[in-house]
């Protein structure tokens, strides 16, 4: 009887643990807000954030807005993806383009990311 209870418990654990782990990673990657700071001398005209490993940049998050030099804006990652690792690209009014790779947005949650000259 004890052996049957052991295997029943083992089966239940093998079904529950992956579900809990999957839900935890999803919670970690959803609805994350960071403060994007422009510490450069030029206005940021475009900002892209795409999951690492994707082939193309996604939509410009700033849209028609401009992030002026020395200013900051809140960026909300609420795309229901389960990844925490993103690549960033910023384009500036002076023609500069800065790309940063493998940024862990889950670790940045509630904090800030800064672009410098």
PDB file of N, CA and C in Angstrom, residues 24 38 41 44 57 76 108:
ATOM      1  N   UNK A  24       4.949  30.273 -13.425  1.00  0.00           N
ATOM      2  CA  UNK A  24       5.878  31.195 -12.790  1.00  0.00           C
ATOM      3  C   UNK A  24       6.638  31.981 -13.844  1.00  0.00           C
ATOM      4  N   UNK A  38      16.930  58.462 -21.422  1.00  0.00           N
ATOM      5  CA  UNK A  38      17.804  58.924 -22.490  1.00  0.00           C
ATOM      6  C   UNK A  38      18.875  59.832 -21.887  1.00  0.00           C
ATOM      7  N   UNK A  41      23.111  62.967 -25.651  1.00  0.00           N
ATOM      8  CA  UNK A  41      22.969  64.392 -25.989  1.00  0.00           C
ATOM      9  C   UNK A  41      21.930  64.621 -27.071  1.00  0.00           C
ATOM     10  N   UNK A  44      15.935  60.815 -28.636  1.00  0.00           N
ATOM     11  CA  UNK A  44      15.655  59.468 -29.136  1.00  0.00           C
ATOM     12  C   UNK A  44      14.365  59.545 -29.950  1.00  0.00           C
ATOM     13  N   UNK A  57      13.166  43.651 -35.913  1.00  0.00           N
ATOM     14  CA  UNK A  57      12.702  44.521 -34.834  1.00  0.00           C
ATOM     15  C   UNK A  57      11.195  44.650 -34.934  1.00  0.00           C
ATOM     16  N   UNK A  76       5.976  49.696 -20.835  1.00  0.00           N
ATOM     17  CA  UNK A  76       5.296  48.524 -20.274  1.00  0.00           C
ATOM     18  C   UNK A  76       5.385  47.367 -21.260  1.00  0.00           C
ATOM     19  N   UNK A 108      14.954  43.937 -14.556  1.00  0.00           N
ATOM     20  CA  UNK A 108      14.798  45.395 -14.602  1.00  0.00           C
ATOM     21  C   UNK A 108      13.446  45.853 -14.067  1.00  0.00           C
TER      22      UNK A 108
END
